[in-house]
């Protein structure tokens, strides 16, 4: 019988977390990152206590965390959410369970807004976020226009 545990991320989890993040990078639709950051860089980019893993049969199969959206103090209650599930564990509802814990814990830590930047082609992530109470507040198109302009010149 599979047992899923959602728990705070520990330092020992970081290699598995980065392995799952690498899978996301390789999809080409999860992040603008093209290389996996070092453990130190990843650690520095994410909130120290608002990071959780899903563990199944003693193996990390997913993670969720918050990064600051700005260094300005007026944005201290706004966080950028990242959630990644290993390729063999997708579709089991793990991301929703991670989200529930993150939302609850982020409110305790004083976060009043959570946001995510999602590629329009990543429909499963958009559906997940909507299910968790997120709404689309805008679509960035300037990047595409800049790329087209460069191609035309």
PDB file of C-alpha atoms in Angstrom:
ATOM      1  CA  UNK A   1       0.000   0.000   0.000  1.00  0.00           C
ATOM      2  CA  UNK A   2       1.339   3.438  -0.976  1.00  0.00           C
ATOM      3  CA  UNK A   3       1.553   5.984   1.777  1.00  0.00           C
ATOM      4  CA  UNK A   4       1.770   9.670   0.955  1.00  0.00           C
ATOM      5  CA  UNK A   5       3.134  12.070   3.533  1.00  0.00           C
ATOM      6  CA  UNK A   6       3.242  15.853   3.147  1.00  0.00           C
ATOM      7  CA  UNK A   7       5.949  17.315   5.350  1.00  0.00           C
ATOM      8  CA  UNK A   8       8.336  20.237   5.681  1.00  0.00           C
ATOM      9  CA  UNK A   9      11.245  20.012   3.315  1.00  0.00           C
ATOM     10  CA  UNK A  10      14.552  19.102   4.924  1.00  0.00           C
ATOM     11  CA  UNK A  11      18.076  19.714   3.668  1.00  0.00           C
ATOM     12  CA  UNK A  12      18.400  15.992   2.870  1.00  0.00           C
ATOM     13  CA  UNK A  13      15.524  16.354   0.349  1.00  0.00           C
ATOM     14  CA  UNK A  14      17.222  18.938  -1.838  1.00  0.00           C
ATOM     15  CA  UNK A  15      18.864  16.527  -4.292  1.00  0.00           C
ATOM     16  CA  UNK A  16      15.519  14.833  -5.010  1.00  0.00           C
ATOM     17  CA  UNK A  17      13.791  18.222  -5.221  1.00  0.00           C
ATOM     18  CA  UNK A  18      16.316  19.380  -7.810  1.00  0.00           C
ATOM     19  CA  UNK A  19      15.933  16.129  -9.748  1.00  0.00           C
ATOM     20  CA  UNK A  20      12.167  16.753  -9.977  1.00  0.00           C
ATOM     21  CA  UNK A  21      12.828  20.396 -10.906  1.00  0.00           C
ATOM     22  CA  UNK A  22      15.113  19.184 -13.722  1.00  0.00           C
ATOM     23  CA  UNK A  23      12.228  17.106 -15.090  1.00  0.00           C
ATOM     24  CA  UNK A  24      10.139  20.291 -15.122  1.00  0.00           C
ATOM     25  CA  UNK A  25      12.859  22.233 -16.925  1.00  0.00           C
ATOM     26  CA  UNK A  26      13.081  19.505 -19.557  1.00  0.00           C
ATOM     27  CA  UNK A  27       9.367  19.818 -20.401  1.00  0.00           C
ATOM     28  CA  UNK A  28      10.029  23.310 -21.749  1.00  0.00           C
ATOM     29  CA  UNK A  29       6.761  24.573 -20.278  1.00  0.00           C
ATOM     30  CA  UNK A  30       7.334  24.753 -16.534  1.00  0.00           C
ATOM     31  CA  UNK A  31       9.976  27.469 -16.106  1.00  0.00           C
ATOM     32  CA  UNK A  32      12.203  29.874 -17.999  1.00  0.00           C
ATOM     33  CA  UNK A  33      15.176  28.266 -16.244  1.00  0.00           C
ATOM     34  CA  UNK A  34      17.351  26.195 -18.546  1.00  0.00           C
ATOM     35  CA  UNK A  35      19.751  24.733 -15.996  1.00  0.00           C
ATOM     36  CA  UNK A  36      19.220  23.325 -12.539  1.00  0.00           C
ATOM     37  CA  UNK A  37      20.542  25.738  -9.914  1.00  0.00           C
ATOM     38  CA  UNK A  38      22.971  24.619  -7.243  1.00  0.00           C
ATOM     39  CA  UNK A  39      21.532  23.517  -3.919  1.00  0.00           C
ATOM     40  CA  UNK A  40      22.749  26.768  -2.371  1.00  0.00           C
ATOM     41  CA  UNK A  41      21.145  28.977  -5.039  1.00  0.00           C
ATOM     42  CA  UNK A  42      17.839  27.071  -4.856  1.00  0.00           C
ATOM     43  CA  UNK A  43      17.888  27.341  -1.065  1.00  0.00           C
ATOM     44  CA  UNK A  44      18.532  31.104  -1.178  1.00  0.00           C
ATOM     45  CA  UNK A  45      15.689  31.688  -3.669  1.00  0.00           C
ATOM     46  CA  UNK A  46      12.989  30.002  -1.574  1.00  0.00           C
ATOM     47  CA  UNK A  47      11.340  30.979   1.690  1.00  0.00           C
ATOM     48  CA  UNK A  48      13.130  29.231   4.542  1.00  0.00           C
ATOM     49  CA  UNK A  49      10.063  27.577   6.101  1.00  0.00           C
ATOM     50  CA  UNK A  50       7.412  27.591   3.369  1.00  0.00           C
ATOM     51  CA  UNK A  51       8.674  24.605   1.419  1.00  0.00           C
ATOM     52  CA  UNK A  52       7.131  21.166   1.564  1.00  0.00           C
ATOM     53  CA  UNK A  53       7.646  17.775  -0.009  1.00  0.00           C
ATOM     54  CA  UNK A  54       5.352  14.892  -0.813  1.00  0.00           C
ATOM     55  CA  UNK A  55       6.923  11.623   0.175  1.00  0.00           C
ATOM     56  CA  UNK A  56       5.625   8.289  -1.037  1.00  0.00           C
ATOM     57  CA  UNK A  57       7.211   5.039   0.124  1.00  0.00           C
ATOM     58  CA  UNK A  58      10.134   6.984   1.617  1.00  0.00           C
ATOM     59  CA  UNK A  59      10.827   8.792  -1.689  1.00  0.00           C
ATOM     60  CA  UNK A  60      10.244  12.464  -2.527  1.00  0.00           C
ATOM     61  CA  UNK A  61       7.770  12.605  -5.425  1.00  0.00           C
ATOM     62  CA  UNK A  62       6.878  16.292  -5.391  1.00  0.00           C
ATOM     63  CA  UNK A  63       7.544  19.640  -3.810  1.00  0.00           C
ATOM     64  CA  UNK A  64       6.065  23.095  -3.360  1.00  0.00           C
ATOM     65  CA  UNK A  65       7.630  26.316  -2.166  1.00  0.00           C
ATOM     66  CA  UNK A  66       7.368  30.078  -2.142  1.00  0.00           C
ATOM     67  CA  UNK A  67       9.852  32.602  -3.516  1.00  0.00           C
ATOM     68  CA  UNK A  68       9.668  36.320  -2.766  1.00  0.00           C
ATOM     69  CA  UNK A  69       8.332  38.429  -5.632  1.00  0.00           C
ATOM     70  CA  UNK A  70      10.309  41.481  -4.519  1.00  0.00           C
ATOM     71  CA  UNK A  71      12.893  42.543  -1.970  1.00  0.00           C
ATOM     72  CA  UNK A  72      10.787  45.622  -1.113  1.00  0.00           C
ATOM     73  CA  UNK A  73       9.204  45.335   2.332  1.00  0.00           C
ATOM     74  CA  UNK A  74       5.742  46.301   1.027  1.00  0.00           C
ATOM     75  CA  UNK A  75       5.717  43.002  -0.890  1.00  0.00           C
ATOM     76  CA  UNK A  76       6.754  40.827   2.064  1.00  0.00           C
ATOM     77  CA  UNK A  77       3.303  39.200   2.122  1.00  0.00           C
ATOM     78  CA  UNK A  78       3.342  38.292  -1.570  1.00  0.00           C
ATOM     79  CA  UNK A  79       4.853  35.004  -2.679  1.00  0.00           C
ATOM     80  CA  UNK A  80       5.476  33.255  -5.985  1.00  0.00           C
ATOM     81  CA  UNK A  81       4.459  29.600  -5.770  1.00  0.00           C
ATOM     82  CA  UNK A  82       6.371  26.795  -7.451  1.00  0.00           C
ATOM     83  CA  UNK A  83       4.991  23.273  -7.477  1.00  0.00           C
ATOM     84  CA  UNK A  84       6.575  20.282  -9.196  1.00  0.00           C
ATOM     85  CA  UNK A  85       5.590  16.617  -9.244  1.00  0.00           C
ATOM     86  CA  UNK A  86       7.805  13.806 -10.534  1.00  0.00           C
ATOM     87  CA  UNK A  87       6.763  12.529 -13.932  1.00  0.00           C
ATOM     88  CA  UNK A  88       5.739   9.091 -12.644  1.00  0.00           C
ATOM     89  CA  UNK A  89       3.600  10.589  -9.859  1.00  0.00           C
ATOM     90  CA  UNK A  90       1.502  13.084 -11.825  1.00  0.00           C
ATOM     91  CA  UNK A  91      -2.271  12.736 -11.844  1.00  0.00           C
ATOM     92  CA  UNK A  92      -2.559  11.352  -8.308  1.00  0.00           C
ATOM     93  CA  UNK A  93      -3.722  14.563  -6.611  1.00  0.00           C
ATOM     94  CA  UNK A  94      -0.368  15.124  -4.933  1.00  0.00           C
ATOM     95  CA  UNK A  95      -0.053  18.754  -6.039  1.00  0.00           C
ATOM     96  CA  UNK A  96      -3.445  19.600  -4.520  1.00  0.00           C
ATOM     97  CA  UNK A  97      -2.371  18.124  -1.199  1.00  0.00           C
ATOM     98  CA  UNK A  98       0.868  20.097  -1.269  1.00  0.00           C
ATOM     99  CA  UNK A  99      -1.062  23.272  -2.111  1.00  0.00           C
ATOM    100  CA  UNK A 100      -3.474  22.844   0.805  1.00  0.00           C
ATOM    101  CA  UNK A 101      -0.607  22.666   3.274  1.00  0.00           C
ATOM    102  CA  UNK A 102       1.266  25.569   1.661  1.00  0.00           C
ATOM    103  CA  UNK A 103      -1.765  27.856   1.626  1.00  0.00           C
ATOM    104  CA  UNK A 104      -2.583  27.148   5.260  1.00  0.00           C
ATOM    105  CA  UNK A 105       1.011  27.606   6.421  1.00  0.00           C
ATOM    106  CA  UNK A 106       1.622  30.720   4.303  1.00  0.00           C
ATOM    107  CA  UNK A 107      -1.370  32.441   5.915  1.00  0.00           C
ATOM    108  CA  UNK A 108       0.117  31.693   9.353  1.00  0.00           C
ATOM    109  CA  UNK A 109       3.366  33.312   8.162  1.00  0.00           C
ATOM    110  CA  UNK A 110       1.548  36.501   7.112  1.00  0.00           C
ATOM    111  CA  UNK A 111       1.282  35.985   3.355  1.00  0.00           C
ATOM    112  CA  UNK A 112      -1.761  37.715   1.905  1.00  0.00           C
ATOM    113  CA  UNK A 113      -1.214  37.000  -1.793  1.00  0.00           C
ATOM    114  CA  UNK A 114       0.129  33.957  -3.585  1.00  0.00           C
ATOM    115  CA  UNK A 115       0.764  34.089  -7.304  1.00  0.00           C
ATOM    116  CA  UNK A 116       2.192  31.919 -10.032  1.00  0.00           C
ATOM    117  CA  UNK A 117       3.485  32.616 -13.497  1.00  0.00           C
ATOM    118  CA  UNK A 118       2.394  29.781 -15.770  1.00  0.00           C
ATOM    119  CA  UNK A 119       2.979  29.226 -19.464  1.00  0.00           C
ATOM    120  CA  UNK A 120      -0.319  29.357 -21.354  1.00  0.00           C
ATOM    121  CA  UNK A 121       0.399  25.930 -22.869  1.00  0.00           C
ATOM    122  CA  UNK A 122       0.681  24.359 -19.397  1.00  0.00           C
ATOM    123  CA  UNK A 123      -3.043  23.689 -19.116  1.00  0.00           C
ATOM    124  CA  UNK A 124      -2.730  21.125 -16.327  1.00  0.00           C
ATOM    125  CA  UNK A 125      -0.953  23.643 -14.100  1.00  0.00           C
ATOM    126  CA  UNK A 126      -3.532  26.314 -14.910  1.00  0.00           C
ATOM    127  CA  UNK A 127      -6.343  23.894 -14.026  1.00  0.00           C
ATOM    128  CA  UNK A 128      -4.603  22.960 -10.757  1.00  0.00           C
ATOM    129  CA  UNK A 129      -4.195  26.595  -9.746  1.00  0.00           C
ATOM    130  CA  UNK A 130      -7.824  27.397 -10.560  1.00  0.00           C
ATOM    131  CA  UNK A 131      -8.908  24.385  -8.490  1.00  0.00           C
ATOM    132  CA  UNK A 132      -6.886  25.783  -5.583  1.00  0.00           C
ATOM    133  CA  UNK A 133      -8.620  29.172  -5.792  1.00  0.00           C
ATOM    134  CA  UNK A 134      -6.243  31.074  -8.046  1.00  0.00           C
ATOM    135  CA  UNK A 135      -7.598  33.193 -10.869  1.00  0.00           C
ATOM    136  CA  UNK A 136      -6.024  34.502 -14.034  1.00  0.00           C
ATOM    137  CA  UNK A 137      -5.327  38.212 -13.634  1.00  0.00           C
ATOM    138  CA  UNK A 138      -3.393  38.763 -16.813  1.00  0.00           C
ATOM    139  CA  UNK A 139      -1.463  37.285 -19.668  1.00  0.00           C
ATOM    140  CA  UNK A 140       2.032  38.399 -20.534  1.00  0.00           C
ATOM    141  CA  UNK A 141       2.515  38.826 -24.224  1.00  0.00           C
ATOM    142  CA  UNK A 142       5.344  41.302 -24.402  1.00  0.00           C
ATOM    143  CA  UNK A 143       7.964  38.539 -24.340  1.00  0.00           C
ATOM    144  CA  UNK A 144       6.483  37.092 -27.506  1.00  0.00           C
ATOM    145  CA  UNK A 145       6.385  40.507 -29.182  1.00  0.00           C
ATOM    146  CA  UNK A 146      10.019  41.182 -28.283  1.00  0.00           C
ATOM    147  CA  UNK A 147      11.051  37.804 -29.668  1.00  0.00           C
ATOM    148  CA  UNK A 148       9.109  38.438 -32.885  1.00  0.00           C
ATOM    149  CA  UNK A 149      10.711  41.851 -33.277  1.00  0.00           C
ATOM    150  CA  UNK A 150      14.187  40.336 -32.887  1.00  0.00           C
ATOM    151  CA  UNK A 151      13.350  37.707 -35.503  1.00  0.00           C
ATOM    152  CA  UNK A 152      12.168  40.387 -37.943  1.00  0.00           C
ATOM    153  CA  UNK A 153      15.322  42.508 -37.609  1.00  0.00           C
TER     154      UNK A 153
END
